[in-house]
mmCIF file of C-alpha atoms in Angstrom:
data_model
loop_
_atom_site.group_PDB
_atom_site.id
_atom_site.type_symbol
_atom_site.label_atom_id
_atom_site.label_comp_id
_atom_site.label_asym_id
_atom_site.label_seq_id
_atom_site.Cartn_x
_atom_site.Cartn_y
_atom_site.Cartn_z
ATOM 1 C CA MET A 1 12.461 -58.056 36.910
ATOM 2 C CA ASN A 2 13.070 -61.543 35.736
ATOM 3 C CA ILE A 3 12.927 -64.337 38.223
ATOM 4 C CA ILE A 4 14.283 -67.784 37.977
ATOM 5 C CA PHE A 5 13.312 -70.398 40.564
ATOM 6 C CA MET A 6 15.495 -73.515 40.856
ATOM 7 C CA ARG A 7 15.113 -76.301 43.086
ATOM 8 C CA HIS A 8 17.981 -78.242 44.436
ATOM 9 C CA GLY A 9 19.084 -81.466 42.721
ATOM 10 C CA GLU A 10 17.947 -84.622 43.981
ATOM 11 C CA ALA A 11 19.583 -85.303 47.498
ATOM 12 C CA THR A 12 20.380 -88.331 49.694
ATOM 13 C CA ASP A 13 17.526 -87.623 51.996
ATOM 14 C CA ASN A 14 14.853 -87.291 49.092
ATOM 15 C CA VAL A 15 16.082 -90.874 48.197
ATOM 16 C CA LYS A 16 15.265 -91.996 51.640
ATOM 17 C CA GLY A 17 12.021 -90.158 51.743
ATOM 18 C CA LEU A 18 13.103 -88.160 54.845
ATOM 19 C CA ILE A 19 12.290 -84.951 55.962
ATOM 20 C CA SER A 20 15.421 -82.858 55.936
ATOM 21 C CA ASP A 21 15.003 -79.344 57.337
ATOM 22 C CA LYS A 22 18.339 -78.828 59.130
ATOM 23 C CA GLU A 23 21.876 -78.374 58.010
ATOM 24 C CA ILE A 24 23.169 -80.964 60.370
ATOM 25 C CA TYR A 25 21.511 -83.763 58.388
ATOM 26 C CA TRP A 26 24.003 -83.226 55.721
ATOM 27 C CA SER A 27 21.715 -84.329 52.860
ATOM 28 C CA ILE A 28 23.818 -83.901 49.702
ATOM 29 C CA LEU A 29 23.128 -84.239 46.229
ATOM 30 C CA THR A 30 23.198 -87.619 44.549
ATOM 31 C CA ASP A 31 25.029 -88.365 41.119
ATOM 32 C CA SER A 32 21.565 -88.271 39.465
ATOM 33 C CA GLY A 33 20.878 -84.924 41.221
ATOM 34 C CA ILE A 34 24.245 -83.490 40.109
ATOM 35 C CA LYS A 35 23.541 -84.471 36.544
ATOM 36 C CA THR A 36 20.074 -83.190 36.380
ATOM 37 C CA VAL A 37 21.372 -79.671 37.782
ATOM 38 C CA GLU A 38 24.142 -79.584 35.164
ATOM 39 C CA GLU A 39 21.384 -80.124 32.484
ATOM 40 C CA SER A 40 19.260 -77.417 33.902
ATOM 41 C CA ILE A 41 22.226 -74.948 33.865
ATOM 42 C CA LYS A 42 22.393 -75.238 30.312
ATOM 43 C CA GLU A 43 18.729 -73.789 30.071
ATOM 44 C CA LEU A 44 19.608 -70.571 32.129
ATOM 45 C CA PRO A 45 20.075 -67.114 30.283
ATOM 46 C CA ASP A 46 23.563 -65.737 29.484
ATOM 47 C CA VAL A 47 23.344 -63.161 32.533
ATOM 48 C CA ILE A 48 22.215 -63.667 36.061
ATOM 49 C CA ASP A 49 22.468 -60.443 38.133
ATOM 50 C CA LYS A 50 22.128 -62.140 41.412
ATOM 51 C CA ILE A 51 21.574 -65.439 43.040
ATOM 52 C CA TYR A 52 20.021 -66.195 46.278
ATOM 53 C CA VAL A 53 20.642 -69.463 48.072
ATOM 54 C CA SER A 54 19.086 -71.419 50.799
ATOM 55 C CA PRO A 55 21.701 -72.232 53.498
ATOM 56 C CA LEU A 56 21.144 -75.906 53.601
ATOM 57 C CA PRO A 57 23.970 -78.246 52.058
ATOM 58 C CA ARG A 58 22.049 -79.395 49.049
ATOM 59 C CA THR A 59 21.066 -75.890 48.058
ATOM 60 C CA ILE A 60 24.642 -74.677 48.661
ATOM 61 C CA GLU A 61 25.989 -77.586 46.438
ATOM 62 C CA THR A 62 23.479 -76.665 43.663
ATOM 63 C CA ALA A 63 24.492 -73.131 43.819
ATOM 64 C CA HIS A 64 28.178 -74.157 43.666
ATOM 65 C CA LEU A 65 27.319 -76.172 40.144
ATOM 66 C CA VAL A 66 25.626 -72.957 39.165
ATOM 67 C CA TYR A 67 28.452 -70.493 40.024
ATOM 68 C CA LYS A 68 31.020 -72.295 37.939
ATOM 69 C CA ARG A 69 29.090 -70.681 35.161
ATOM 70 C CA TYR A 70 28.201 -67.352 36.570
ATOM 71 C CA LYS A 71 31.289 -66.387 38.648
ATOM 72 C CA GLU A 72 30.205 -62.410 38.017
ATOM 73 C CA SER A 73 26.986 -62.893 39.626
ATOM 74 C CA LYS A 74 26.525 -61.855 43.293
ATOM 75 C CA ILE A 75 25.717 -64.607 45.632
ATOM 76 C CA VAL A 76 23.460 -64.044 48.659
ATOM 77 C CA ILE A 77 23.010 -66.972 51.368
ATOM 78 C CA GLU A 78 19.483 -66.299 52.420
ATOM 79 C CA ASN A 79 17.958 -67.969 55.578
ATOM 80 C CA ARG A 80 14.523 -66.854 54.812
ATOM 81 C CA ILE A 81 14.308 -69.266 51.861
ATOM 82 C CA ARG A 82 15.341 -72.198 53.733
ATOM 83 C CA GLU A 83 13.432 -75.515 54.068
ATOM 84 C CA LEU A 84 10.103 -75.361 56.304
ATOM 85 C CA ASN A 85 10.390 -76.391 59.928
ATOM 86 C CA TYR A 86 8.698 -79.478 60.251
ATOM 87 C CA GLY A 87 8.860 -79.752 64.145
ATOM 88 C CA LYS A 88 9.003 -83.080 65.859
ATOM 89 C CA TYR A 89 8.881 -84.720 62.418
ATOM 90 C CA SER A 90 11.958 -83.324 61.422
ATOM 91 C CA GLY A 91 14.500 -86.147 59.921
ATOM 92 C CA GLN A 92 11.621 -88.508 59.766
ATOM 93 C CA LYS A 93 9.341 -89.740 56.935
ATOM 94 C CA ASN A 94 6.089 -87.750 55.821
ATOM 95 C CA ASN A 95 3.005 -89.041 57.750
ATOM 96 C CA GLU A 96 -0.774 -88.719 58.062
ATOM 97 C CA ASP A 97 -0.485 -86.093 60.738
ATOM 98 C CA LEU A 98 1.746 -83.766 58.499
ATOM 99 C CA ASP A 99 -0.814 -84.343 55.535
ATOM 100 C CA ASN A 100 -3.803 -83.417 57.644
ATOM 101 C CA THR A 101 -1.899 -80.378 58.754
ATOM 102 C CA ARG A 102 -1.110 -79.524 55.248
ATOM 103 C CA ILE A 103 -4.628 -79.574 54.173
ATOM 104 C CA LYS A 104 -5.937 -77.309 57.166
ATOM 105 C CA GLN A 105 -3.249 -74.880 56.177
ATOM 106 C CA VAL A 106 -4.661 -74.881 52.475
ATOM 107 C CA GLU A 107 -7.973 -74.541 53.739
ATOM 108 C CA GLY A 108 -7.044 -71.200 55.675
ATOM 109 C CA ASP A 109 -5.623 -71.996 59.004
ATOM 110 C CA TYR A 110 -2.780 -69.750 59.503
ATOM 111 C CA PHE A 111 -1.600 -70.848 62.958
ATOM 112 C CA ILE A 112 -1.750 -74.636 62.933
ATOM 113 C CA ARG A 113 1.817 -75.872 63.090
ATOM 114 C CA LEU A 114 3.812 -78.536 61.189
ATOM 115 C CA GLY A 115 4.686 -81.176 63.729
ATOM 116 C CA SER A 116 3.279 -79.435 66.584
ATOM 117 C CA THR A 117 6.364 -77.193 67.173
ATOM 118 C CA GLY A 118 7.162 -76.523 63.646
ATOM 119 C CA GLU A 119 6.127 -73.513 61.531
ATOM 120 C CA ASN A 120 2.683 -72.300 60.761
ATOM 121 C CA ARG A 121 1.610 -70.923 57.573
ATOM 122 C CA PHE A 122 1.592 -67.373 58.808
ATOM 123 C CA GLU A 123 5.337 -67.554 59.732
ATOM 124 C CA ILE A 124 6.130 -69.354 56.354
ATOM 125 C CA GLU A 125 4.206 -66.728 54.380
ATOM 126 C CA SER A 126 5.758 -63.658 56.522
ATOM 127 C CA ARG A 127 9.296 -64.824 56.175
ATOM 128 C CA LEU A 128 8.891 -65.461 52.318
ATOM 129 C CA SER A 129 6.920 -62.354 51.792
ATOM 130 C CA GLU A 130 9.404 -60.159 53.379
ATOM 131 C CA PHE A 131 12.292 -61.948 51.405
ATOM 132 C CA LEU A 132 10.400 -61.075 48.076
ATOM 133 C CA LYS A 133 9.844 -57.525 49.201
ATOM 134 C CA ASP A 134 13.604 -56.975 49.601
ATOM 135 C CA VAL A 135 14.151 -58.805 46.095
ATOM 136 C CA TYR A 136 11.973 -56.139 44.861
ATOM 137 C CA ASN A 137 13.463 -53.113 46.518
ATOM 138 C CA GLU A 138 16.997 -54.172 46.186
ATOM 139 C CA ASN A 139 17.211 -55.153 42.525
ATOM 140 C CA SER A 140 16.590 -53.199 39.178
ATOM 141 C CA SER A 141 13.259 -53.992 37.183
ATOM 142 C CA LYS A 142 15.848 -55.074 34.449
ATOM 143 C CA ASP A 143 17.794 -57.517 36.670
ATOM 144 C CA THR A 144 17.369 -61.236 36.179
ATOM 145 C CA ILE A 145 17.370 -62.915 39.761
ATOM 146 C CA LEU A 146 17.863 -66.771 40.358
ATOM 147 C CA ILE A 147 16.661 -68.256 43.694
ATOM 148 C CA ILE A 148 17.793 -71.830 44.736
ATOM 149 C CA SER A 149 15.529 -73.105 47.302
ATOM 150 C CA HIS A 150 13.327 -76.250 48.067
ATOM 151 C CA GLY A 151 10.224 -77.657 46.611
ATOM 152 C CA SER A 152 7.597 -76.434 49.055
ATOM 153 C CA VAL A 153 9.228 -73.092 49.864
ATOM 154 C CA THR A 154 9.313 -72.164 45.989
ATOM 155 C CA SER A 155 5.633 -73.219 45.652
ATOM 156 C CA TYR A 156 4.790 -70.655 48.584
ATOM 157 C CA MET A 157 6.701 -67.994 46.963
ATOM 158 C CA LYS A 158 4.829 -68.680 43.391
ATOM 159 C CA ARG A 159 1.631 -68.456 45.091
ATOM 160 C CA ILE A 160 2.440 -65.093 46.974
ATOM 161 C CA LEU A 161 3.431 -63.904 43.663
ATOM 162 C CA ASN A 162 0.246 -65.272 42.014
ATOM 163 C CA ILE A 163 2.208 -67.577 39.665
ATOM 164 C CA LYS A 164 0.375 -70.784 38.990
ATOM 165 C CA THR A 165 2.396 -73.550 37.833
ATOM 166 C CA SER A 166 2.976 -77.196 39.065
ATOM 167 C CA HIS A 167 5.265 -78.018 41.997
ATOM 168 C CA LEU A 168 8.808 -77.839 40.909
ATOM 169 C CA LYS A 169 10.926 -80.950 40.482
ATOM 170 C CA THR A 170 14.165 -81.479 41.900
ATOM 171 C CA GLY A 171 17.104 -79.945 40.072
ATOM 172 C CA LYS A 172 14.554 -78.197 37.624
ATOM 173 C CA VAL A 173 14.370 -74.405 36.836
ATOM 174 C CA GLU A 174 11.300 -72.111 35.995
ATOM 175 C CA GLU A 175 11.870 -68.659 34.506
ATOM 176 C CA PHE A 176 9.396 -65.730 34.686
ATOM 177 C CA ASN A 177 9.907 -62.622 32.929
ATOM 178 C CA ASN A 178 8.589 -59.139 33.951
ATOM 179 C CA VAL A 179 7.284 -60.488 37.151
ATOM 180 C CA ASP A 180 4.444 -58.502 38.576
ATOM 181 C CA PHE A 181 4.918 -57.793 42.348
ATOM 182 C CA SER A 182 1.547 -56.409 43.089
ATOM 183 C CA PRO A 183 0.186 -59.611 44.367
ATOM 184 C CA LEU A 184 3.136 -59.666 46.772
ATOM 185 C CA PHE A 185 2.062 -56.316 48.384
ATOM 186 C CA LYS A 186 -1.498 -57.335 48.398
ATOM 187 C CA HIS A 187 -0.422 -60.444 50.330
ATOM 188 C CA LEU A 188 1.456 -58.407 52.948
ATOM 189 C CA GLU A 189 -1.522 -56.375 53.685
ATOM 190 C CA LYS A 190 -3.460 -59.545 54.122
ATOM 191 C CA LEU A 191 -0.793 -60.989 56.474
ATOM 192 C CA LYS A 192 -1.071 -57.615 58.446
ATOM 193 C CA ASP A 193 -5.048 -58.035 58.651
ATOM 194 C CA ILE A 194 -4.619 -61.669 59.961
ATOM 195 C CA GLU A 195 -2.122 -60.691 62.488
ATOM 196 C CA ASN A 196 -4.384 -57.795 63.822
ATOM 197 C CA ARG A 197 -7.432 -60.087 63.971
ATOM 198 C CA LYS A 198 -5.268 -62.629 66.022
ATOM 199 C CA GLU A 199 -4.099 -59.772 68.433
ATOM 200 C CA ASN A 200 -7.836 -58.549 68.868
#
């Protein structure tokens, strides 16, 4: 299976430096964001079998631009690839507390929450792993799949699949051919072990 990751174009809250994790914020593409997406669409292959899209306005708007070229593609609005939930810092600017929480998550803390009430690493990786499992099960090995989501969410998915590339910039695309899903299934087992240890 070929997977293409696409990050939404630059949006209004990106310019303001705000954390935008809810539909109600209505962070929409800037003129520059639209232009970047339109240029990235030219890099996409001739055929895309299915497009999965986060439900936030900026990703929907990005998908609408893609859809103009791929009207035969099946579109799936997928809540599991929405932006991370940043808890009490939703709608605010990044801060030292969030940076420290991210560091602890990277160092292996699966249960510390973003912004006290937001998501933890276990929840994020669980929803994204289950999504990727469904992508694997519901599509042919010959299919080309486009996933339109957010920067941090895309980075999580790439790590789960053991794809080591840099953080995707707004409006840009990355294509990976013949993706090996075996790291995903190993990661699902790891998450089960983490959950069992917590319960015991």
